[in-house]
Coordinates of C-alpha atoms in Angstrom, one line a residue:
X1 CA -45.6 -84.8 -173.7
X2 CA -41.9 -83.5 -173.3
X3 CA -41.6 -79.9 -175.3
X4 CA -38.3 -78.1 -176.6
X5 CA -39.3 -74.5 -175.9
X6 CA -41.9 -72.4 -173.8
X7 CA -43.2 -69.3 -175.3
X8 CA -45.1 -67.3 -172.8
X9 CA -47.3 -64.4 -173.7
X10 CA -50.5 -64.7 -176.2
X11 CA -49.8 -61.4 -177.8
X12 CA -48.9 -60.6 -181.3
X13 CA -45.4 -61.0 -180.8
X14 CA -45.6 -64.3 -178.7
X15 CA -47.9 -66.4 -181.0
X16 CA -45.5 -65.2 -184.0
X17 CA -42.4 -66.3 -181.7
X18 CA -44.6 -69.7 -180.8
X19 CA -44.9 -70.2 -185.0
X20 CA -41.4 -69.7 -185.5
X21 CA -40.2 -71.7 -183.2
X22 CA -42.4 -74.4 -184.5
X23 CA -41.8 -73.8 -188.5
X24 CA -37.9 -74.5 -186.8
X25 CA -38.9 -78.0 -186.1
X26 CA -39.3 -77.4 -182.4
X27 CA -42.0 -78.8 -180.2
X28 CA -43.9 -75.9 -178.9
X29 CA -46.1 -75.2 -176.0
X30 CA -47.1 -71.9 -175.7
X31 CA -48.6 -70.6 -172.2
X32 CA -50.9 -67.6 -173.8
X33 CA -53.7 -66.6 -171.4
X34 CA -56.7 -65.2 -172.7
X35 CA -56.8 -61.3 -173.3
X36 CA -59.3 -58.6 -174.1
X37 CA -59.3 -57.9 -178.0
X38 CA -57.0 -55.1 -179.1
X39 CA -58.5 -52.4 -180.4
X40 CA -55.2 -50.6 -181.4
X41 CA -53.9 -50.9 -185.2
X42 CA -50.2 -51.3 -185.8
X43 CA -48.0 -49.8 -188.8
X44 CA -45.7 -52.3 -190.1
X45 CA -43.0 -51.4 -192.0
X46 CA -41.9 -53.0 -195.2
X47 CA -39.2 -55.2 -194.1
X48 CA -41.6 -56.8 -191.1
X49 CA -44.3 -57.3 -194.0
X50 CA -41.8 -58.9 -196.1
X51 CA -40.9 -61.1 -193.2
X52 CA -44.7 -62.3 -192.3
X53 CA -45.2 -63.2 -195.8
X54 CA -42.0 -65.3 -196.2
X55 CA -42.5 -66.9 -193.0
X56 CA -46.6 -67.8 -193.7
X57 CA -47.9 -65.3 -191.0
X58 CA -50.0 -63.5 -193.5
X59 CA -50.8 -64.0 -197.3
X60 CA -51.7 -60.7 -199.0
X61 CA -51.3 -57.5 -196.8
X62 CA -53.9 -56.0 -198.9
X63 CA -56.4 -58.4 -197.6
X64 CA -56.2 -57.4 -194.0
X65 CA -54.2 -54.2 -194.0
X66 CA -54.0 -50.3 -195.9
X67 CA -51.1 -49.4 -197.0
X68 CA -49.2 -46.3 -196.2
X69 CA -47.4 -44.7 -199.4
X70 CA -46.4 -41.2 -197.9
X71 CA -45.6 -39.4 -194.2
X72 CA -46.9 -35.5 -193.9
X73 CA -45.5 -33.7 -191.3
X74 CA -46.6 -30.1 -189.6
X75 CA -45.4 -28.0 -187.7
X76 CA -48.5 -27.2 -185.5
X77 CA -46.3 -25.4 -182.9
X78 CA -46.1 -21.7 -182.5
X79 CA -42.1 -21.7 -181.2
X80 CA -40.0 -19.3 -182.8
X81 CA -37.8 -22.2 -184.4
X82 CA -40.4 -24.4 -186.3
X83 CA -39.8 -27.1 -189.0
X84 CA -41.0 -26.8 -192.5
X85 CA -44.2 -28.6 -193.5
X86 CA -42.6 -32.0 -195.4
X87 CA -44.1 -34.9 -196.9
X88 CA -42.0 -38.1 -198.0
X89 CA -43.2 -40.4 -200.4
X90 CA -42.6 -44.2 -200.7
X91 CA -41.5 -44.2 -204.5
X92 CA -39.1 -41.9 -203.6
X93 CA -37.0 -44.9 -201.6
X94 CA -38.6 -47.3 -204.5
X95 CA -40.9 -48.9 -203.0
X96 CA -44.8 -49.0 -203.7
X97 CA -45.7 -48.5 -200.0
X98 CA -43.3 -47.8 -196.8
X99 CA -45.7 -50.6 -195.1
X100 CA -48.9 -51.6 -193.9
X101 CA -51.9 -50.4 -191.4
X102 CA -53.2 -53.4 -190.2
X103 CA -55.9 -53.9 -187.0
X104 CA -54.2 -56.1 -184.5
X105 CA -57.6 -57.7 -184.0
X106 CA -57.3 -58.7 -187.8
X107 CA -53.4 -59.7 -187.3
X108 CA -54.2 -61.7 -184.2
X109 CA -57.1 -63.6 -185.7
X110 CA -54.4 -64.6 -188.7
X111 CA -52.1 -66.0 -186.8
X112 CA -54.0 -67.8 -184.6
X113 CA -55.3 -69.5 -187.8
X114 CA -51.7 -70.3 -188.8
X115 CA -50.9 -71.7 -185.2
X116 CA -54.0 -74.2 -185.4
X117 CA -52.2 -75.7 -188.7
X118 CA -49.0 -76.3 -186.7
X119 CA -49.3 -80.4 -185.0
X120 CA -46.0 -79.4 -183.0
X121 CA -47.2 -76.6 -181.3
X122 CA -49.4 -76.9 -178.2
X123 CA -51.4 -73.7 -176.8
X124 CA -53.0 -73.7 -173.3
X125 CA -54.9 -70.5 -172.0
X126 CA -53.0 -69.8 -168.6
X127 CA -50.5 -68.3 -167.5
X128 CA -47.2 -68.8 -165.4
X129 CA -46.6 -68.7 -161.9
X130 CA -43.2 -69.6 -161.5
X131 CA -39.9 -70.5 -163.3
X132 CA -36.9 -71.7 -161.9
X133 CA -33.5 -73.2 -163.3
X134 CA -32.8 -76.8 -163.4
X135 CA -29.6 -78.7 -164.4
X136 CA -31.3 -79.4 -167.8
X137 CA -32.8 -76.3 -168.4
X138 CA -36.1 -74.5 -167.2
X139 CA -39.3 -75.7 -165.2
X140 CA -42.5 -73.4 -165.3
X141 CA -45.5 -74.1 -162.8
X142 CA -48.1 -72.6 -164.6
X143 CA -51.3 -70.9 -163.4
X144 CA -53.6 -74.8 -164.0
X145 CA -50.9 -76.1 -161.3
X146 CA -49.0 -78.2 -164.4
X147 CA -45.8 -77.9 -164.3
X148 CA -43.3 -78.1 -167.4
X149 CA -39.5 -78.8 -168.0
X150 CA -37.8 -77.5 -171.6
X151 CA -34.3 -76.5 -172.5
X152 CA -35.4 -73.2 -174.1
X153 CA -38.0 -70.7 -172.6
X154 CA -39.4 -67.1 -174.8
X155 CA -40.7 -64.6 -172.7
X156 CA -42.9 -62.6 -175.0
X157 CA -45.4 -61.7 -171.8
X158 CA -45.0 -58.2 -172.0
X159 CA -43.6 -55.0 -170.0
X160 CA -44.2 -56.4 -166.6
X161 CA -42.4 -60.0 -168.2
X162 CA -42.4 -62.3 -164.9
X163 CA -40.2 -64.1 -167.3
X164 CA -37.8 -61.6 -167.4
X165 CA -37.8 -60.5 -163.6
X166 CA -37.8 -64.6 -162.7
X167 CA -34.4 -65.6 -165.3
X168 CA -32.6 -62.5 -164.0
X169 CA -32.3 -59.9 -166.8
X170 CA -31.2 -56.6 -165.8
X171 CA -34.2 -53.5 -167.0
X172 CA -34.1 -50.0 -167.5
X173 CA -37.5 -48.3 -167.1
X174 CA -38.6 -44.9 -167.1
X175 CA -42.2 -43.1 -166.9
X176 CA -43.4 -40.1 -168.8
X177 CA -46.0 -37.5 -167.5
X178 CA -47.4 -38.0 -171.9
X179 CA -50.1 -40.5 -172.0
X180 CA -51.2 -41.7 -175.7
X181 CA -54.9 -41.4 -176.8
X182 CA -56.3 -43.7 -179.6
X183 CA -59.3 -43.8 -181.4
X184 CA -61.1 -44.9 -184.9
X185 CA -62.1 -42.0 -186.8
X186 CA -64.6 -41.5 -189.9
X187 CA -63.3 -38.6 -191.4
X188 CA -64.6 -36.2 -193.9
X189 CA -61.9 -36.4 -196.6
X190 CA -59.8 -39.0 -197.1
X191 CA -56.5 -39.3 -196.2
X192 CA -55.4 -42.0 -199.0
X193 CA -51.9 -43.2 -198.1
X194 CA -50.8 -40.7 -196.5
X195 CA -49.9 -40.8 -192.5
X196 CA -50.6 -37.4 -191.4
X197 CA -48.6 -36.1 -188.1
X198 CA -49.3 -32.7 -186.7
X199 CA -46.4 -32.1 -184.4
X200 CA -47.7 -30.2 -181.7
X201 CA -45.6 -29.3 -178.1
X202 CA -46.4 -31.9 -175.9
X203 CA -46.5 -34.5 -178.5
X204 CA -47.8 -35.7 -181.9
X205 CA -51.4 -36.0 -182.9
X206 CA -51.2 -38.7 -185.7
X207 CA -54.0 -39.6 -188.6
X208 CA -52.5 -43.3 -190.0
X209 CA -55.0 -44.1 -193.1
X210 CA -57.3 -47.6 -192.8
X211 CA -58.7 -47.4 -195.8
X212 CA -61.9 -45.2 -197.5
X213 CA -62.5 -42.6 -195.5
X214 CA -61.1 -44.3 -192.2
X215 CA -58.2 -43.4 -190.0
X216 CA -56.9 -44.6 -186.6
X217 CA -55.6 -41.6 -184.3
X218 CA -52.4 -41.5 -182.2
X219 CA -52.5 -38.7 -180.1
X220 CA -49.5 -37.9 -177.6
X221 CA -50.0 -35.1 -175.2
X222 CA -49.8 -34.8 -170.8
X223 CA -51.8 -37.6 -169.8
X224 CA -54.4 -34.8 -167.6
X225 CA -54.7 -33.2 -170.7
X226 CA -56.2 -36.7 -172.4
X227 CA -58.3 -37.7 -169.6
X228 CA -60.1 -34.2 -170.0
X229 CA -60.9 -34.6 -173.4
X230 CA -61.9 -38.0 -173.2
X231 CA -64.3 -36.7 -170.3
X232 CA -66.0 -34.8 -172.9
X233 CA -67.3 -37.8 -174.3
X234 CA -67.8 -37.9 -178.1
X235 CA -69.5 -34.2 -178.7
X236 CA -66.5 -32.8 -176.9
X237 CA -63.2 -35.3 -178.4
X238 CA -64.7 -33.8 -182.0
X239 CA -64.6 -30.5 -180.9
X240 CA -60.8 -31.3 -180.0
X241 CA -60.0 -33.4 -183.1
X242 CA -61.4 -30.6 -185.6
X243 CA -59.0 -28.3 -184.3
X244 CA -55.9 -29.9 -183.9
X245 CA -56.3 -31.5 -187.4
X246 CA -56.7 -27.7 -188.5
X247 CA -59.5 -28.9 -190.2
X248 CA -58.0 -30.4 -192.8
X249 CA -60.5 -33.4 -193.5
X250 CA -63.4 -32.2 -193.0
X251 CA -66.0 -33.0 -190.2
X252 CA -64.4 -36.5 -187.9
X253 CA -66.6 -39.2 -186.4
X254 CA -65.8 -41.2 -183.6
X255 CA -66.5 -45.1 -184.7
X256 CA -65.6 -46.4 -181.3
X257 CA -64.3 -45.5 -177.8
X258 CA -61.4 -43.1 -177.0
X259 CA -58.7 -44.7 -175.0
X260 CA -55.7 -43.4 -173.0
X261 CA -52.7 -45.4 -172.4
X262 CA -50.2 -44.5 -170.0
X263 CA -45.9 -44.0 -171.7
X264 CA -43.3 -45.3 -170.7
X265 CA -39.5 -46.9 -172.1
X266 CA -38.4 -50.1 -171.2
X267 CA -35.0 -51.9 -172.2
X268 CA -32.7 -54.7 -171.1
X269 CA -29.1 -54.7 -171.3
X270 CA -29.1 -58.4 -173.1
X271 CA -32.3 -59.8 -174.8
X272 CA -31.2 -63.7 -174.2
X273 CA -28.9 -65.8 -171.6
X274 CA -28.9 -68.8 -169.9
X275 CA -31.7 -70.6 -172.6
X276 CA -34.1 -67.5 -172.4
X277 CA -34.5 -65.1 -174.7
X278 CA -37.3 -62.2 -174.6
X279 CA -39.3 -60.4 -177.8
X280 CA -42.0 -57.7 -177.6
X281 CA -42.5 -55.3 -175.3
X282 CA -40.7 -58.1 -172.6
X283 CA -37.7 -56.5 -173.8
X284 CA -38.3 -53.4 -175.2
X285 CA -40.8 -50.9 -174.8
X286 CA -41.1 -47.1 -175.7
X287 CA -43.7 -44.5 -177.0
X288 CA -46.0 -45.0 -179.7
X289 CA -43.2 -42.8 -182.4
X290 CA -42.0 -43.9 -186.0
X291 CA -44.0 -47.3 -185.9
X292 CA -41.4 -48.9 -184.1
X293 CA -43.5 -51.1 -181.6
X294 CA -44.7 -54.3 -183.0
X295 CA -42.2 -53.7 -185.8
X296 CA -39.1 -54.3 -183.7
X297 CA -40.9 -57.2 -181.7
X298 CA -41.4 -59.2 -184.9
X299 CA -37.9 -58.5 -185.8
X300 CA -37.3 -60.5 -182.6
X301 CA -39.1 -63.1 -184.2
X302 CA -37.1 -63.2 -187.3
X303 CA -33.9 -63.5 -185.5
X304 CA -35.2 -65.8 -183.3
X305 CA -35.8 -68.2 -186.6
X306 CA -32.5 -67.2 -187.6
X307 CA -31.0 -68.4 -184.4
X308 CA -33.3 -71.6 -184.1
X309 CA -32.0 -72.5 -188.1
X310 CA -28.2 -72.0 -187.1
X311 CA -27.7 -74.0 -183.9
X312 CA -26.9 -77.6 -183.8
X313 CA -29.6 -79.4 -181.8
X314 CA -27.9 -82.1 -180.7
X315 CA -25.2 -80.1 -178.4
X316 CA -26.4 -80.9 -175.0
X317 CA -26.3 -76.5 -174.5
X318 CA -28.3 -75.7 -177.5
X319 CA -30.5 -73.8 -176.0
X320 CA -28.1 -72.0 -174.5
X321 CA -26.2 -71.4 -177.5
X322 CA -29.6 -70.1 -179.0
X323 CA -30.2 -67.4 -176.3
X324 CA -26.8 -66.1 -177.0
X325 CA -26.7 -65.8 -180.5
X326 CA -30.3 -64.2 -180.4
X327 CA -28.5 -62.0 -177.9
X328 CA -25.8 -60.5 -180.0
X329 CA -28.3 -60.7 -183.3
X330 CA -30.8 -58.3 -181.3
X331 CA -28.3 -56.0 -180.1
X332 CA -27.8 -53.2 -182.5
X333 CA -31.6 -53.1 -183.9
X334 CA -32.6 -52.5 -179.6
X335 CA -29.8 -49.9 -179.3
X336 CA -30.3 -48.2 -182.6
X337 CA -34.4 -48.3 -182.4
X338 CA -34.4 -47.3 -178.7
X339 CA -32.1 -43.9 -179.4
X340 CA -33.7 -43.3 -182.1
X341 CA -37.3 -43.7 -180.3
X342 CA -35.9 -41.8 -177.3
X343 CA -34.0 -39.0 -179.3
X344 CA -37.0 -38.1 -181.6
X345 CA -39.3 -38.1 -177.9
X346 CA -37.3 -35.7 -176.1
X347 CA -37.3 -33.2 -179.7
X348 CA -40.5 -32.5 -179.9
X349 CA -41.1 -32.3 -176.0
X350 CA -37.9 -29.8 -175.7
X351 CA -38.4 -26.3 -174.5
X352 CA -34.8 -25.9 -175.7
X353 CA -34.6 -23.2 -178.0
X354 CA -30.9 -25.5 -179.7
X355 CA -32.9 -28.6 -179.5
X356 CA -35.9 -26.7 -181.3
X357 CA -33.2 -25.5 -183.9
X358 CA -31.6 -28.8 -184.3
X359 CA -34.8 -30.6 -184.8
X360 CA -36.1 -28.1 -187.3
X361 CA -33.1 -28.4 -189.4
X362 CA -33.2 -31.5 -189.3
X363 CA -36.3 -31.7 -191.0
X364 CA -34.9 -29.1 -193.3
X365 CA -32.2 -31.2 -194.1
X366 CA -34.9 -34.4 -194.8
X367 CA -36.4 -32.1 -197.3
X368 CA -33.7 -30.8 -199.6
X369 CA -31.1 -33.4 -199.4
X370 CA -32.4 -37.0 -201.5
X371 CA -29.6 -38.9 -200.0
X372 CA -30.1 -38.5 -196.5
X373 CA -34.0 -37.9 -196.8
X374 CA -32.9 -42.2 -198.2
X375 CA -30.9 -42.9 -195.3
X376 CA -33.6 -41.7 -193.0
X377 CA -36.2 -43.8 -194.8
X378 CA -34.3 -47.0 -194.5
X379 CA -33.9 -46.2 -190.8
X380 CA -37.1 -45.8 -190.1
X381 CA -38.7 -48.6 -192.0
X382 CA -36.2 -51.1 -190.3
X383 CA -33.7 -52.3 -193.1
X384 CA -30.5 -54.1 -192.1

C-alpha cells in the first residue's frame, strides 16, 4: 500500500507527529519499534495542553495529569551572591494552572489509543536501517527487510536520529560532566501545586507535584556524585533527599527505582529540507530545565499540522515545500528555547562571582517587577 509520509520513532513526540500527519489527511506509516516503558513524567505547559486537546491527543488533563499552579524557588547555595527565595503563581499571568504533570506511561498509553482510531495510519514495530534519496522522494529499508518509498519522511527517532545523520542535517552536540537523577517520591507533606526547585551549585534538585502526597524528583548534580547516591540504595537516597529538600515535607519514600541519565545539548542548524523534517529530541535536545523537553517536541508537532494544512498536495514538490515551511516555522521557538535552556544551565553551574550577581538579580528583578515577572511566564510556558 503506497504511503505519503514516514514517521520514524515510537516515542511521545513521534506517535503525536504520526496522528498529525494522519488528522492532515495523509496516509501514514509509522516505523515505531518497541521500547521499554518510560518511567519519567513530563511538565507540559499550557499552550502544549491546549494544543493536545484541540488536536484529540488527550480529553481532560485532569484525568491523566496534576496540574502545576505555582514555581518555588531557593537558594540552597551558600555563595556570597544568592537569589532571594521566590514563588510565582499561575493566577498571576491569569491562568488556573501554568500546565500539567503527566506520566509519560499515562501519555503514551493515550495516544496510542487515538492512533488505533486512525484507518490511514499504519504502525509496524521495527525499525529503519537505511534511507536514501530517490527522484520521487525517500526509500527506507526497514529493520523486517521491507522496503518503503514516500515523498515525505519525520524523523522523531531520537538524539542518535539515523534519520537525521542519513538526509544530511548538520548537529551541534555537546556533553556535560551533570547527570540527571529521577525518582517517584511519597512525601510527608504535600506539595499541592506547587513545583518546588532548590537551586543548589551543581544543579537543581526539583519536587514537580503528581498529586496527594506524590511528587516526581529531578535532580541535577556531577554524574559521580548521582551514581554514589544511587549506590546507597533506598536507606541511603532518603538520607540524601531529606537533606537537600531541607526537610521541608516531612519524611520521603522512594515508590520506585532511582535512575541516572547522562546530559547533554543537541541542535540542528535547520529542522527540515529536502522532504524531511525532524521533531523531538531528533532535533533538539538539552537538560532537563524549565520543562522545555517534550514541550518544544510537541510544538514540532503543531507546526508540522500547520505546515501539512498549508501546502498544496497536488504540486509534484509538496513534500518539499512542507519541510521548508516547517523549517522556517521551527526556527525561532529552537533558537529562543535552546538559549534560554543553555543560558539558565551555565547560571547556576557558574563559579563566576558577575554571573552569580547577574543571576540573582535576575531573580530579584522576577520578584518585584509584575510586568517582566509576565514576560518571563509567557516565555517559559511557550506562548507565541
Amino acid at each position: 500500500m503506497a504511503h505519503d509520509v514516514a514517521v520514524v520513532g515510537g516515542g511521545l513526540a513521534g506517535i503525536a507527529a504520526a496522528i498529525a500527519s494522519a488528522k492532515a489527511g495523509l496516509r501514514v506509516l509509522h516505523v515505531a519499534p518497541k521500547a521499554p516503558p518510560d518511567r519519567r513524567t513530563s511538565a507540559l505547559m499550557l499552550p502544549v495542553v491546549d494544543y493536545m486537546v484541540a488536536s484529540g491527543l488527550v480529553d481532560d488533563p485532569a484525568e491523566i495529569g496534576h496540574p502545576l499552579t505555582q514555581i518555588r524557588i531557593i537558594d540552597a547555595t551558600d555563595r556570597l551572591i544568592r537569589a532571594p527565595e521566590a514563588l510565582f503563581d499561575s493566577q498571576e499571568a491569569g491562568h488556573a494552572a501554568f500546565g500539567w504533570n503527566f506520566a509519560n506511561t499515562a501519555l503514551l498509553a493515550r495516544f496510542e489509543a487515538v492512533r488505533a482510531t486512525l484507518p490511514n495510519l499504519d504502525t509496524v514495530e521495527t525499525t529503519l536501517a537505511d534511507l536514501e534519496r530517490t527522484a520521487t522522494g525517500w526509500r527506507l529499508s526497514l529493520g523486517n527487510g521491507e522496503t518503503v518509498d514516500v515523498p515525505l519522511v519525520v524523523g522523531s527517532d531520537g538524539k542518535k536520529s539515523l534519520v537525521r545523520t542519513l538526509a544530511g542535517f548538520r548537529v551541534r552536540e555537546n556533553g556535560f560532566v551533570e547527570a540527571a537523577l529521577v525518582a517517584d517520591l511519597e512525601l510527608g507533606r504535600p506539595l499541592g501545586g506547587a513545583s518546588v526547585e532548590f537551586h543548589y551549585p551543581r544543579g537543581p534538585f526539583t519536587l514537580v507535584p503528581a498529586g496527594d502526597t506524590r511528587a516526581n524528583l529531578v535532580w541535577i548534580d556531577d554524574r559521580e556524585v548521582l551514581r554514589a547516591a544511587q549506590a546507597g540504595g533506598a536507606d541511603g537516597l532518603r538520607a540524601v533527599f531529606l537533606e537537600k529538600s531541607q526537610h521541608l515535607f516531612g519524611d520521603i519514600r522512594l515508590t520506585g527505582p532511582a535512575h541516572v541519565f547522562l546530559l547533554s545539548s543537541l541542535s540542528v542548524d535547520e529542522a527540515g529540507h529536502d522532504g524531511v523534517v525532524l521533531a523531538g529530541e531528533a532535533a533538539h535536545a538539552f537538560p532537563p530545565l524549565g520543562a522545555q523537553g517534550l514541550n518544544l517536541g510537541l510544538r514540532d508537532v503543531a507546526d508540522l499540522s500547520t505546515a501539512l494544512a498549508a501546502v498544496d498536495r497536488n504540486a509534484a514538490d509538496w513534500a518539499i515545500r512542507v519541510s521548508a515551511d516547517y523549517g522556517r516555522r521551527r526556527a525561532g521557538d529552537l533558537l529562543r528555547t535552546g538559549t534560554m535552556v543553555d543560558t539558565l544551565f551555565r547560571s547556576l553551574l557558574s563559579d563566576f562571582l558577575p554571573a552569580q550577581a547577574m543571576r540573582a538579580g535576575g531573580i530579584w528583578a522576577l520578584k518585584l517587577i509584575p510586568g517582566l515577572r509576565r514576560q518571563a511566564f509567557g516565555l517559559g510556558m511557550g506562548f507565541r
